[in-house]
């Protein structure tokens, strides 16, 4: 490719609204421009194609067959299986920037192993950082790298290295119905007009950790069934409604309205409590640890104090339904976890029906492209590895008006272009402009043909990543030489 043919031109004027350094570099270099839409231009497409090639060559080697689906789903494929003898089946479909693949087998599955190998390769040769395997549920894992863009937050334990999505349910136990004994120390206190947790805490001079919030939800299930439940969580926390939905196996949960709340609690909003409530109770397990808890009394202007949750509250399901925070304890080793912001690169889900395993994998090509760019850059531009660079070398004739320099540059170009993508900068620009563009694009090697060539017949090779340069005779430049670097 000739530099004069590259479209769009590099620019150092970037539009307002680009937030991250990587976005700015991609814009400046012309690899990816954002406006009304996102457009990958020729050199950006080359990077995307290289990422695709890594994945597709790996799965095709394992006999995955290409299909096209408008809305990727394994459900239609399932219906075609009339006989187990046709198994295993392997398919993949490429939609926009996502690659989907399915494995249906009654034998040993292999998709998860293939995915790990693909991610290991992308990590080693492209992103140069470890990825996180984030448990979303027992059936689903999300793979993520930390990222400046951080559109996917998850919990990570530095102790045991386990990671969990914010919707992961770390605990769930159905509680056998039991007869509650009367707790003599529990007292009803007058709390006039005190409806919120902060008001309650300041009125009773206690911490929100001592209080229990009772929230009434309307729950919808798949079979048109609906019910109302009470969800309990410490006053210092919010309920994660996605977790609540999953605990119940519901399709929708929504807070009850004022009328419904009054109907179930016989009191105004703000005084609902779990004791004496005739509803299924889903409790976050943290409430069990509260000594002398405070709850609503289901009576206007009253709360109950000195409640012992384990003894006094009829709990149907004890589980994890709270919204997580940085520092929450790890469900495995109990050490404080941290919230990491990352980008999702892949997802793996598995399910089993009768004897058949259904596995699916989803790989996000756009996020991989972004992360390869984000993790390989400096203030001057991008720094691609040869495996993911749009081209391997950038030939810079210092002066295109000098015939012998231009001819030598063309000779190198003709020699290498048969094997790899390269750029020759045939523009009548200053050497400084050419160096800057090569650095911005992140091309691994610059081949500089200048005065040294005129005097001694030598050209300079400069590595983008290290900035190191060395000289070599023109005749010694060939593809074997670059392969050996
Ligand atoms: Zn841990």
mmCIF file of N, CA and C and ligand atoms in Angstrom, residues 156-162 164 329-337, ligand 1:
data_model
loop_
_atom_site.group_PDB
_atom_site.id
_atom_site.type_symbol
_atom_site.label_atom_id
_atom_site.label_comp_id
_atom_site.label_asym_id
_atom_site.label_seq_id
_atom_site.Cartn_x
_atom_site.Cartn_y
_atom_site.Cartn_z
ATOM 1 N N UNK A 156 -13.541 -8.830 42.012
ATOM 2 C CA UNK A 156 -12.383 -9.720 41.913
ATOM 3 C C UNK A 156 -11.742 -9.882 43.276
ATOM 4 N N UNK A 157 -11.391 -11.118 43.617
ATOM 5 C CA UNK A 157 -10.749 -11.373 44.906
ATOM 6 C C UNK A 157 -9.246 -11.493 44.704
ATOM 7 N N UNK A 158 -8.473 -10.576 45.258
ATOM 8 C CA UNK A 158 -7.018 -10.668 45.097
ATOM 9 C C UNK A 158 -6.450 -11.859 45.882
ATOM 10 N N UNK A 159 -7.233 -12.380 46.836
ATOM 11 C CA UNK A 159 -6.762 -13.505 47.626
ATOM 12 C C UNK A 159 -6.758 -14.806 46.836
ATOM 13 N N UNK A 160 -7.938 -15.241 46.382
ATOM 14 C CA UNK A 160 -8.015 -16.539 45.696
ATOM 15 C C UNK A 160 -8.158 -16.376 44.190
ATOM 16 N N UNK A 161 -8.151 -15.119 43.703
ATOM 17 C CA UNK A 161 -8.215 -14.812 42.260
ATOM 18 C C UNK A 161 -9.548 -15.144 41.602
ATOM 19 N N UNK A 162 -10.570 -15.455 42.368
ATOM 20 C CA UNK A 162 -11.877 -15.682 41.764
ATOM 21 C C UNK A 162 -12.529 -14.339 41.430
ATOM 22 N N UNK A 164 -16.382 -12.494 40.158
ATOM 23 C CA UNK A 164 -17.831 -12.698 40.101
ATOM 24 C C UNK A 164 -18.495 -11.488 39.467
ATOM 25 N N UNK A 329 -16.872 -9.174 51.104
ATOM 26 C CA UNK A 329 -16.040 -10.360 51.287
ATOM 27 C C UNK A 329 -16.216 -11.402 50.184
ATOM 28 N N UNK A 330 -15.124 -12.069 49.866
ATOM 29 C CA UNK A 330 -15.128 -13.125 48.835
ATOM 30 C C UNK A 330 -15.913 -14.320 49.350
ATOM 31 N N UNK A 331 -16.804 -14.899 48.532
ATOM 32 C CA UNK A 331 -17.586 -16.049 49.002
ATOM 33 C C UNK A 331 -16.721 -17.297 49.248
ATOM 34 N N UNK A 332 -15.520 -17.316 48.678
ATOM 35 C CA UNK A 332 -14.657 -18.488 48.871
ATOM 36 C C UNK A 332 -13.707 -18.281 50.051
ATOM 37 N N UNK A 333 -12.953 -17.168 50.060
ATOM 38 C CA UNK A 333 -11.903 -17.025 51.084
ATOM 39 C C UNK A 333 -12.184 -15.884 52.060
ATOM 40 N N UNK A 334 -13.300 -15.193 51.859
ATOM 41 C CA UNK A 334 -13.727 -14.164 52.804
ATOM 42 C C UNK A 334 -12.895 -12.877 52.798
ATOM 43 N N UNK A 335 -11.846 -12.818 51.960
ATOM 44 C CA UNK A 335 -11.052 -11.586 51.929
ATOM 45 C C UNK A 335 -11.809 -10.499 51.145
ATOM 46 N N UNK A 336 -11.498 -9.226 51.398
ATOM 47 C CA UNK A 336 -12.249 -8.172 50.680
ATOM 48 C C UNK A 336 -11.986 -8.207 49.176
ATOM 49 N N UNK A 337 -13.068 -8.120 48.413
ATOM 50 C CA UNK A 337 -12.928 -8.122 46.956
ATOM 51 C C UNK A 337 -12.892 -6.681 46.464
HETATM 52 ZN ZN1 LIG B 1 -11.232 -15.164 47.610
#
